[in-house]
PDB file of C-alpha atoms in Angstrom:
ATOM      1  CA  UNK A 132      -3.125  64.223  51.313  1.00 59.00           C
ATOM      2  CA  UNK A 133      -5.121  61.186  52.148  1.00 81.00           C
ATOM      3  CA  UNK A 134      -3.316  60.681  55.453  1.00 79.00           C
ATOM      4  CA  UNK A 135      -2.126  62.816  58.335  1.00 85.00           C
ATOM      5  CA  UNK A 136       1.438  63.973  58.874  1.00 84.00           C
ATOM      6  CA  UNK A 137       1.708  61.579  61.847  1.00 85.00           C
ATOM      7  CA  UNK A 138       0.633  58.645  59.668  1.00 83.00           C
ATOM      8  CA  UNK A 139       3.145  59.714  57.026  1.00 78.00           C
ATOM      9  CA  UNK A 140       5.938  59.774  59.586  1.00 79.00           C
ATOM     10  CA  UNK A 141       5.458  56.089  60.486  1.00 81.00           C
ATOM     11  CA  UNK A 142       5.180  54.813  56.892  1.00 78.00           C
ATOM     12  CA  UNK A 143       7.949  52.770  55.345  1.00 71.00           C
ATOM     13  CA  UNK A 144      10.308  54.641  53.039  1.00 74.00           C
ATOM     14  CA  UNK A 145       9.633  52.078  50.309  1.00 70.00           C
ATOM     15  CA  UNK A 146       7.374  49.100  49.874  1.00 74.00           C
ATOM     16  CA  UNK A 147       8.514  45.499  50.104  1.00 73.00           C
ATOM     17  CA  UNK A 148       9.567  44.142  46.715  1.00 70.00           C
ATOM     18  CA  UNK A 149       6.943  41.994  45.003  1.00 72.00           C
ATOM     19  CA  UNK A 150       9.341  39.053  44.803  1.00 73.00           C
ATOM     20  CA  UNK A 151       9.179  38.892  48.615  1.00 70.00           C
ATOM     21  CA  UNK A 152       5.368  39.163  48.777  1.00 73.00           C
ATOM     22  CA  UNK A 153       3.934  36.798  46.148  1.00 79.00           C
ATOM     23  CA  UNK A 154       4.355  33.126  45.234  1.00 85.00           C
ATOM     24  CA  UNK A 155       7.127  32.579  42.698  1.00 90.00           C
ATOM     25  CA  UNK A 156       5.603  29.744  40.655  1.00 93.00           C
ATOM     26  CA  UNK A 157       4.795  31.818  37.559  1.00 92.00           C
ATOM     27  CA  UNK A 158       8.139  33.603  37.735  1.00 92.00           C
ATOM     28  CA  UNK A 159      10.046  30.335  38.191  1.00 93.00           C
ATOM     29  CA  UNK A 160       8.308  28.625  35.258  1.00 94.00           C
ATOM     30  CA  UNK A 161       9.021  31.619  33.012  1.00 94.00           C
ATOM     31  CA  UNK A 162      12.693  31.631  34.032  1.00 94.00           C
ATOM     32  CA  UNK A 163      12.892  27.905  33.292  1.00 94.00           C
ATOM     33  CA  UNK A 164      11.173  28.457  29.918  1.00 94.00           C
ATOM     34  CA  UNK A 165      13.927  30.932  29.055  1.00 94.00           C
ATOM     35  CA  UNK A 166      16.495  28.207  29.737  1.00 91.00           C
ATOM     36  CA  UNK A 167      17.759  29.699  32.992  1.00 92.00           C
ATOM     37  CA  UNK A 168      17.838  28.377  36.533  1.00 89.00           C
ATOM     38  CA  UNK A 169      15.654  30.180  39.122  1.00 89.00           C
ATOM     39  CA  UNK A 170      18.030  29.118  41.912  1.00 85.00           C
ATOM     40  CA  UNK A 171      20.998  30.923  40.312  1.00 89.00           C
ATOM     41  CA  UNK A 172      19.086  33.673  38.494  1.00 90.00           C
ATOM     42  CA  UNK A 173      20.522  37.175  39.047  1.00 92.00           C
ATOM     43  CA  UNK A 174      17.567  38.781  40.833  1.00 87.00           C
ATOM     44  CA  UNK A 175      17.552  42.506  41.606  1.00 86.00           C
ATOM     45  CA  UNK A 176      16.346  41.548  45.077  1.00 85.00           C
ATOM     46  CA  UNK A 177      16.792  37.824  45.506  1.00 88.00           C
ATOM     47  CA  UNK A 178      13.932  35.915  47.132  1.00 91.00           C
ATOM     48  CA  UNK A 179      14.728  33.511  49.923  1.00 89.00           C
ATOM     49  CA  UNK A 180      16.074  30.124  48.919  1.00 89.00           C
ATOM     50  CA  UNK A 181      13.069  28.532  50.623  1.00 89.00           C
ATOM     51  CA  UNK A 182      10.650  30.589  48.468  1.00 90.00           C
ATOM     52  CA  UNK A 183      12.406  29.417  45.286  1.00 91.00           C
ATOM     53  CA  UNK A 184      12.417  25.826  46.579  1.00 89.00           C
ATOM     54  CA  UNK A 185       8.695  26.031  47.401  1.00 90.00           C
ATOM     55  CA  UNK A 186       7.898  27.348  43.907  1.00 92.00           C
ATOM     56  CA  UNK A 187       9.931  24.576  42.259  1.00 91.00           C
ATOM     57  CA  UNK A 188       8.322  21.962  44.494  1.00 90.00           C
ATOM     58  CA  UNK A 189       4.866  23.232  43.483  1.00 93.00           C
ATOM     59  CA  UNK A 190       5.860  23.067  39.807  1.00 94.00           C
ATOM     60  CA  UNK A 191       7.060  19.486  40.299  1.00 92.00           C
ATOM     61  CA  UNK A 192       3.714  18.542  41.872  1.00 93.00           C
ATOM     62  CA  UNK A 193       1.907  20.066  38.871  1.00 94.00           C
ATOM     63  CA  UNK A 194       4.052  18.041  36.453  1.00 93.00           C
ATOM     64  CA  UNK A 195       5.661  21.158  34.975  1.00 94.00           C
ATOM     65  CA  UNK A 196       9.216  20.133  35.865  1.00 94.00           C
ATOM     66  CA  UNK A 197      11.200  16.952  36.446  1.00 92.00           C
ATOM     67  CA  UNK A 198      14.200  16.509  38.682  1.00 86.00           C
ATOM     68  CA  UNK A 199      14.863  16.922  42.373  1.00 76.00           C
ATOM     69  CA  UNK A 200      13.226  20.008  43.942  1.00 64.00           C
ATOM     70  CA  UNK A 201      15.343  19.568  47.072  1.00 68.00           C
ATOM     71  CA  UNK A 202      18.532  20.249  45.131  1.00 68.00           C
ATOM     72  CA  UNK A 203      16.779  22.840  42.917  1.00 65.00           C
ATOM     73  CA  UNK A 204      17.965  21.040  39.763  1.00 73.00           C
ATOM     74  CA  UNK A 205      14.934  20.782  37.525  1.00 83.00           C
ATOM     75  CA  UNK A 206      14.079  20.856  33.841  1.00 89.00           C
ATOM     76  CA  UNK A 207      10.859  21.923  32.179  1.00 92.00           C
ATOM     77  CA  UNK A 208       8.561  19.207  30.827  1.00 94.00           C
ATOM     78  CA  UNK A 209       6.494  19.613  27.637  1.00 94.00           C
ATOM     79  CA  UNK A 210       3.503  20.268  29.918  1.00 93.00           C
ATOM     80  CA  UNK A 211       5.568  22.890  31.738  1.00 94.00           C
ATOM     81  CA  UNK A 212       6.375  24.541  28.412  1.00 94.00           C
ATOM     82  CA  UNK A 213       2.664  24.726  27.616  1.00 93.00           C
ATOM     83  CA  UNK A 214       1.959  26.109  31.073  1.00 93.00           C
ATOM     84  CA  UNK A 215       4.609  28.809  30.571  1.00 94.00           C
ATOM     85  CA  UNK A 216       3.101  29.792  27.205  1.00 93.00           C
ATOM     86  CA  UNK A 217      -0.331  30.368  28.741  1.00 92.00           C
ATOM     87  CA  UNK A 218       1.019  33.177  30.962  1.00 89.00           C
ATOM     88  CA  UNK A 219      -1.349  32.442  33.837  1.00 92.00           C
ATOM     89  CA  UNK A 220      -0.618  31.012  37.254  1.00 92.00           C
ATOM     90  CA  UNK A 221       0.707  27.451  36.753  1.00 93.00           C
ATOM     91  CA  UNK A 222      -2.118  26.050  38.887  1.00 93.00           C
ATOM     92  CA  UNK A 223      -4.655  27.616  36.517  1.00 94.00           C
ATOM     93  CA  UNK A 224      -2.700  26.526  33.451  1.00 93.00           C
ATOM     94  CA  UNK A 225      -2.791  22.926  34.705  1.00 93.00           C
ATOM     95  CA  UNK A 226      -6.562  23.142  35.157  1.00 92.00           C
ATOM     96  CA  UNK A 227      -6.955  24.536  31.633  1.00 92.00           C
ATOM     97  CA  UNK A 228      -4.757  21.779  30.199  1.00 91.00           C
ATOM     98  CA  UNK A 229      -6.690  19.106  32.100  1.00 89.00           C
ATOM     99  CA  UNK A 230     -10.045  20.514  30.931  1.00 92.00           C
ATOM    100  CA  UNK A 231      -8.893  20.625  27.303  1.00 90.00           C
ATOM    101  CA  UNK A 232      -7.593  17.047  27.458  1.00 85.00           C
ATOM    102  CA  UNK A 233     -10.918  15.706  28.785  1.00 73.00           C
TER     103      UNK A 233
END
């Protein structure tokens, strides 16, 4: 073992699901690209509503979606579709798109 029996005894039985630990922007844009709604998506372990709202708000600021992030009713823009195809964080995809357009 790499840890003592005492350390093992205080460890969590399982780790926290990734959906609760990382930003959801890339996941949300991919769900939208599939024609589904991240707010009503059937997650195995659903993230908080505020985490989904924050991801959608970030996507709206990047120009990837249009609509009202407060009501979580958004649609993907052509730029958002391109960002989803790149399969990188939406912030990075926006930088790549901006650099290519210059």
